[in-house]
Coordinates of N, CA and C in Angstrom, one line a residue:
M1 N -57.8 53.6 15.2 CA -57.9 52.2 15.0 C -56.6 51.7 14.6
T2 N -56.2 50.6 15.2 CA -54.9 50.0 14.9 C -54.9 48.7 14.1
I3 N -53.7 48.2 13.7 CA -53.7 47.0 12.9 C -54.1 45.9 13.7
A4 N -54.1 45.9 15.1 CA -54.6 44.8 15.9 C -56.1 44.6 15.7
A5 N -56.9 45.7 15.4 CA -58.3 45.5 15.1 C -58.5 44.7 13.8
I6 N -57.6 45.0 12.8 CA -57.7 44.4 11.5 C -57.4 42.8 11.7
L7 N -56.4 42.6 12.4 CA -56.0 41.2 12.7 C -57.1 40.5 13.4
G8 N -57.8 41.2 14.3 CA -58.8 40.6 15.2 C -60.0 40.1 14.3
G9 N -60.3 40.8 13.2 CA -61.3 40.5 12.2 C -60.9 39.3 11.3
K10 N -59.6 39.2 11.1 CA -59.0 38.2 10.2 C -58.8 36.9 10.9
G11 N -58.6 36.9 12.1 CA -58.2 35.7 12.8 C -56.7 35.6 13.0
G12 N -56.3 34.7 13.9 CA -54.9 34.7 14.3 C -54.0 33.8 13.4
S13 N -54.6 33.1 12.4 CA -53.8 32.3 11.6 C -53.0 33.0 10.5
V14 N -51.7 32.7 10.4 CA -50.9 33.3 9.3 C -50.0 32.3 8.7
L15 N -50.0 32.3 7.3 CA -49.1 31.4 6.7 C -47.8 32.0 6.4
S16 N -46.7 31.2 6.4 CA -45.4 31.7 6.1 C -44.7 30.6 5.3
V17 N -43.5 30.9 4.9 CA -42.6 29.9 4.3 C -41.2 30.0 4.9
E18 N -40.5 28.9 5.1 CA -39.2 28.9 5.5 C -38.2 29.3 4.4
C19 N -37.2 30.0 4.7 CA -36.4 30.5 3.7 C -35.6 29.4 2.8
E20 N -35.5 28.2 3.3 CA -34.9 27.0 2.6 C -35.8 26.3 1.8
E21 N -37.2 26.5 1.9 CA -38.2 25.8 1.1 C -38.0 26.3 -0.3
S22 N -38.5 25.3 -1.2 CA -38.4 25.7 -2.7 C -39.4 26.6 -3.1
V23 N -39.1 27.4 -4.1 CA -40.1 28.3 -4.7 C -41.3 27.6 -5.2
R24 N -41.1 26.4 -5.8 CA -42.2 25.6 -6.2 C -43.2 25.3 -5.1
D25 N -42.7 24.9 -3.9 CA -43.6 24.6 -2.8 C -44.2 26.0 -2.3
A26 N -43.6 27.1 -2.3 CA -44.2 28.3 -2.0 C -45.2 28.7 -3.0
V27 N -45.1 28.6 -4.2 CA -46.0 28.9 -5.2 C -47.3 28.0 -5.0
K28 N -47.1 26.8 -4.7 CA -48.3 25.9 -4.4 C -49.0 26.4 -3.2
R29 N -48.4 26.8 -2.2 CA -49.0 27.4 -1.0 C -49.8 28.7 -1.3
L30 N -49.2 29.5 -2.1 CA -49.9 30.8 -2.6 C -51.2 30.4 -3.3
A31 N -51.1 29.5 -4.3 CA -52.2 29.1 -5.1 C -53.3 28.4 -4.3
E32 N -52.9 27.5 -3.4 CA -53.9 26.7 -2.7 C -54.7 27.6 -1.7
N33 N -54.0 28.7 -1.3 CA -54.6 29.6 -0.3 C -55.1 30.9 -0.9
K34 N -55.0 31.0 -2.2 CA -55.5 32.2 -2.9 C -54.9 33.5 -2.3
I35 N -53.7 33.5 -2.0 CA -53.0 34.7 -1.4 C -51.9 35.2 -2.3
G36 N -51.5 36.4 -2.1 CA -50.4 37.0 -2.9 C -49.1 37.1 -2.4
A37 N -48.9 36.7 -1.2 CA -47.5 36.9 -0.6 C -47.4 36.0 0.7
L38 N -46.2 35.6 1.0 CA -45.9 34.9 2.2 C -44.7 35.5 2.9
P39 N -44.9 35.8 4.2 CA -43.6 36.2 4.9 C -42.6 35.0 4.9
V40 N -41.4 35.3 4.7 CA -40.4 34.3 4.8 C -39.6 34.3 6.1
T41 N -39.6 33.1 6.8 CA -39.1 33.0 8.1 C -37.8 32.2 8.1
R42 N -37.0 32.4 9.2 CA -35.8 31.6 9.5 C -35.9 31.3 11.0
G43 N -36.3 30.2 11.4 CA -36.4 29.9 12.8 C -37.5 30.7 13.5
G44 N -38.5 31.0 12.8 CA -39.6 31.7 13.3 C -39.6 33.2 13.3
R45 N -38.4 33.8 12.8 CA -38.1 35.1 12.6 C -38.3 35.6 11.2
V46 N -39.1 36.7 11.0 CA -39.3 37.2 9.6 C -38.0 37.8 9.0
V47 N -37.6 37.2 7.9 CA -36.3 37.6 7.2 C -36.6 38.2 5.9
G48 N -37.8 38.1 5.4 CA -38.2 38.6 4.1 C -39.6 38.4 3.7
I49 N -40.0 38.6 2.6 CA -41.3 38.5 2.1 C -41.3 38.0 0.6
M50 N -42.0 37.0 0.2 CA -42.1 36.5 -1.2 C -43.5 36.8 -1.7
S51 N -43.5 37.7 -2.8 CA -44.8 37.9 -3.4 C -44.9 37.4 -4.8
E52 N -46.1 37.4 -5.3 CA -46.2 37.0 -6.7 C -45.4 37.7 -7.7
R53 N -45.2 39.0 -7.4 CA -44.3 39.8 -8.3 C -42.9 39.4 -8.2
D54 N -42.4 39.0 -7.0 CA -41.0 38.5 -6.9 C -40.8 37.3 -7.7
I55 N -41.8 36.4 -7.9 CA -41.7 35.1 -8.5 C -41.8 35.5 -10.0
V56 N -42.7 36.2 -10.5 CA -42.9 36.6 -11.9 C -41.7 37.3 -12.4
Y57 N -41.1 38.3 -11.7 CA -39.9 39.0 -12.2 C -38.8 38.0 -12.3
C58 N -38.6 37.2 -11.3 CA -37.5 36.2 -11.4 C -37.7 35.2 -12.4
L59 N -38.9 34.7 -12.7 CA -39.1 33.7 -13.7 C -38.8 34.4 -15.1
A60 N -39.2 35.7 -15.2 CA -38.9 36.3 -16.5 C -37.4 36.4 -16.8
R61 N -36.7 36.8 -15.7 CA -35.3 36.9 -15.8 C -34.4 35.6 -16.0
E62 N -34.8 34.6 -15.1 CA -34.0 33.4 -15.0 C -34.6 32.1 -15.6
G63 N -35.9 32.1 -15.9 CA -36.5 30.9 -16.4 C -37.1 29.9 -15.3
Q64 N -37.6 28.8 -15.8 CA -38.3 28.0 -14.9 C -37.4 27.3 -13.8
A65 N -36.1 27.4 -13.9 CA -35.2 26.8 -12.9 C -35.4 27.5 -11.6
V66 N -36.0 28.7 -11.6 CA -36.2 29.4 -10.4 C -37.1 28.5 -9.4
L67 N -38.0 27.8 -10.0 CA -39.0 27.0 -9.1 C -38.3 26.0 -8.2
D68 N -37.0 25.7 -8.5 CA -36.2 24.7 -7.7 C -35.3 25.4 -6.7
W69 N -35.2 26.7 -6.8 CA -34.4 27.5 -6.0 C -35.0 27.6 -4.6
P70 N -34.2 27.9 -3.5 CA -34.8 28.2 -2.2 C -35.4 29.6 -2.2
V71 N -36.5 29.7 -1.5 CA -37.2 31.0 -1.4 C -36.3 32.2 -1.2
Q72 N -35.3 32.0 -0.4 CA -34.4 33.1 0.0 C -33.7 33.7 -1.2
R73 N -33.6 33.0 -2.2 CA -33.0 33.6 -3.5 C -34.0 34.5 -4.2
V74 N -35.3 34.4 -4.0 CA -36.3 35.2 -4.7 C -37.0 36.2 -3.8
M75 N -36.9 36.0 -2.6 CA -37.7 37.0 -1.6 C -37.1 38.4 -1.7
T76 N -38.0 39.3 -1.3 CA -37.5 40.7 -1.0 C -37.1 40.7 0.4
A77 N -35.9 41.2 0.7 CA -35.4 41.3 2.0 C -34.6 42.6 2.2
P78 N -34.6 43.1 3.4 CA -35.5 42.7 4.5 C -36.9 43.1 4.3
A79 N -37.8 42.3 5.0 CA -39.2 42.6 5.0 C -39.5 43.9 5.7
I80 N -40.4 44.7 5.2 CA -40.9 45.9 5.8 C -42.0 45.3 6.7
T81 N -41.9 45.5 8.1 CA -42.8 45.0 9.0 C -43.4 46.1 9.8
V82 N -44.6 45.7 10.5 CA -45.2 46.7 11.4 C -45.6 45.9 12.7
T83 N -45.8 46.6 13.7 CA -46.4 46.1 15.0 C -47.9 46.3 15.0
A84 N -48.6 45.6 15.7 CA -50.0 45.6 15.8 C -50.6 46.9 16.3
D85 N -49.8 47.7 17.0 CA -50.2 48.9 17.7 C -50.1 50.1 16.8
I86 N -49.7 50.0 15.5 CA -49.6 51.2 14.8 C -51.1 51.5 14.1
P87 N -51.4 52.7 13.9 CA -52.7 53.1 13.3 C -52.8 52.6 11.9
V88 N -54.0 52.2 11.5 CA -54.3 51.7 10.2 C -53.9 52.7 9.1
L89 N -54.2 53.9 9.4 CA -53.9 55.0 8.3 C -52.4 55.2 8.2
S90 N -51.6 55.0 9.2 CA -50.2 55.0 9.1 C -49.6 53.9 8.2
A91 N -50.2 52.7 8.5 CA -49.8 51.5 7.8 C -50.2 51.7 6.3
L92 N -51.4 52.2 6.0 CA -51.8 52.5 4.6 C -50.9 53.5 3.9
S93 N -50.5 54.5 4.6 CA -49.7 55.5 4.1 C -48.3 54.9 3.7
M94 N -47.7 54.0 4.7 CA -46.5 53.4 4.5 C -46.5 52.5 3.3
M95 N -47.6 51.7 3.0 CA -47.8 50.9 2.0 C -47.8 51.7 0.6
S96 N -48.5 52.7 0.6 CA -48.6 53.6 -0.5 C -47.3 54.2 -1.0
K97 N -46.5 54.7 0.0 CA -45.2 55.3 -0.2 C -44.2 54.3 -0.7
R98 N -44.2 53.1 -0.1 CA -43.3 52.1 -0.4 C -43.7 51.2 -1.7
R99 N -44.9 51.4 -2.0 CA -45.5 50.6 -3.2 C -45.4 49.2 -2.9
I100 N -45.9 48.8 -1.7 CA -46.0 47.4 -1.3 C -47.5 47.1 -1.0
R101 N -47.8 45.8 -1.1 CA -49.1 45.3 -1.0 C -49.4 44.5 0.3
H102 N -48.3 44.1 0.9 CA -48.4 43.2 2.2 C -47.5 43.6 3.2
L103 N -47.9 43.6 4.5 CA -47.2 44.0 5.6 C -47.2 42.9 6.7
P104 N -46.1 42.2 6.9 CA -46.1 41.2 8.0 C -46.2 42.0 9.3
V105 N -46.9 41.5 10.3 CA -47.1 42.0 11.6 C -46.3 41.3 12.5
V106 N -45.4 41.9 13.4 CA -44.6 41.2 14.2 C -44.7 41.7 15.7
E107 N -44.4 40.9 16.6 CA -44.4 41.2 18.1 C -43.0 40.8 18.5
G108 N -42.0 41.7 18.7 CA -40.7 41.4 18.8 C -40.2 40.8 17.6
D109 N -39.7 39.5 17.7 CA -39.2 38.8 16.5 C -40.3 37.8 16.0
R110 N -41.4 37.7 16.6 CA -42.4 36.7 16.3 C -43.5 37.2 15.4
L111 N -43.7 36.4 14.3 CA -44.7 36.8 13.3 C -46.1 36.6 13.9
V112 N -47.0 37.5 13.9 CA -48.3 37.4 14.5 C -49.5 37.6 13.5
G113 N -49.1 38.0 12.3 CA -50.2 38.2 11.3 C -49.6 38.9 10.0
I114 N -50.5 39.1 9.1 CA -50.1 39.8 7.9 C -51.4 40.6 7.4
V115 N -51.2 41.8 7.0 CA -52.3 42.5 6.4 C -52.0 43.0 5.0
S116 N -53.0 43.1 4.1 CA -52.8 43.5 2.8 C -53.4 44.8 2.6
I117 N -53.1 45.4 1.5 CA -53.6 46.7 1.2 C -55.1 46.6 1.0
G118 N -55.6 45.5 0.6 CA -57.0 45.2 0.5 C -57.7 45.2 1.8
D119 N -57.1 44.7 2.8 CA -57.6 44.6 4.1 C -57.8 46.1 4.7
L120 N -56.8 46.8 4.5 CA -56.7 48.2 5.0 C -57.7 49.1 4.2
V121 N -57.8 48.9 2.9 CA -58.7 49.8 2.1 C -60.2 49.4 2.5
A122 N -60.4 48.1 2.7 CA -61.8 47.7 3.0 C -62.1 48.3 4.4
W123 N -61.2 48.3 5.3 CA -61.5 48.9 6.6 C -61.8 50.4 6.5
R124 N -60.9 51.1 5.6 CA -61.1 52.5 5.5 C -62.5 52.9 4.8
I125 N -62.9 52.1 3.8 CA -64.2 52.3 3.1 C -65.3 52.0 4.1
A126 N -65.3 51.1 4.9 CA -66.3 50.7 5.9 C -66.4 51.9 6.9
R127 N -65.3 52.5 7.3 CA -65.4 53.7 8.3 C -66.0 54.9 7.6
I128 N -65.7 55.1 6.4 CA -66.2 56.3 5.6 C -67.7 56.0 5.4
E129 N -68.2 54.8 5.2 CA -69.6 54.6 5.0 C -70.3 54.7 6.3
E130 N -69.7 54.3 7.4 CA -70.3 54.5 8.7 C -70.4 56.1 9.0
E131 N -69.4 56.8 8.7 CA -69.5 58.2 9.0 C -70.5 58.9 8.1
A132 N -70.7 58.5 6.9 CA -71.8 59.1 6.0 C -73.1 58.7 6.5
E133 N -73.2 57.5 7.0 CA -74.6 57.1 7.5 C -74.9 57.9 8.8
A134 N -73.9 58.1 9.7 CA -74.1 58.9 10.9 C -74.5 60.3 10.5
M135 N -73.8 60.9 9.5 CA -74.1 62.3 9.0 C -75.6 62.3 8.5
R136 N -75.9 61.3 7.7 CA -77.3 61.3 7.1 C -78.4 61.2 8.2
A137 N -78.1 60.4 9.2 CA -79.0 60.2 10.3 C -79.2 61.6 11.1
Y138 N -78.1 62.2 11.3 CA -78.0 63.4 12.1 C -78.8 64.5 11.3
I139 N -78.6 64.6 10.0 CA -79.2 65.6 9.2 C -80.7 65.3 9.1
Q140 N -81.2 64.1 9.0 CA -82.6 63.7 9.0 C -83.3 64.0 10.3
S141 N -82.5 63.9 11.4 CA -83.1 64.1 12.7 C -83.3 65.6 13.1
A142 N -82.6 66.5 12.3 CA -82.6 67.9 12.6 C -83.9 68.6 12.2

């Protein structure tokens, strides 16, 4: 199973923030949509990612003035991205090793989606439950 299957279940809509937008506007977008990160774009191309962690760490270091900074001063760059054709377990492994919770999905330079560790773990749990149910059915039929 690939990342494309996860995106298929989530739909094609993906929120992002331009690198020149203010952190305040990005925080508002995160809160309104109840999400933890936004891919940061410049001219439609992913140049970074801004997460709740990025904001909190920067606020702790620099104070509330951060809210008026452009997102590009707070984001993590470059963003670690994946393509839709990579296997879910490979993406999950990459996220664990890199200690990240969100992966922008790109096609060439174009942002096509984003997956969270929660999306991938939910997919994995569903597959394990399906396998367990198939095994129970098999055992009961023997």
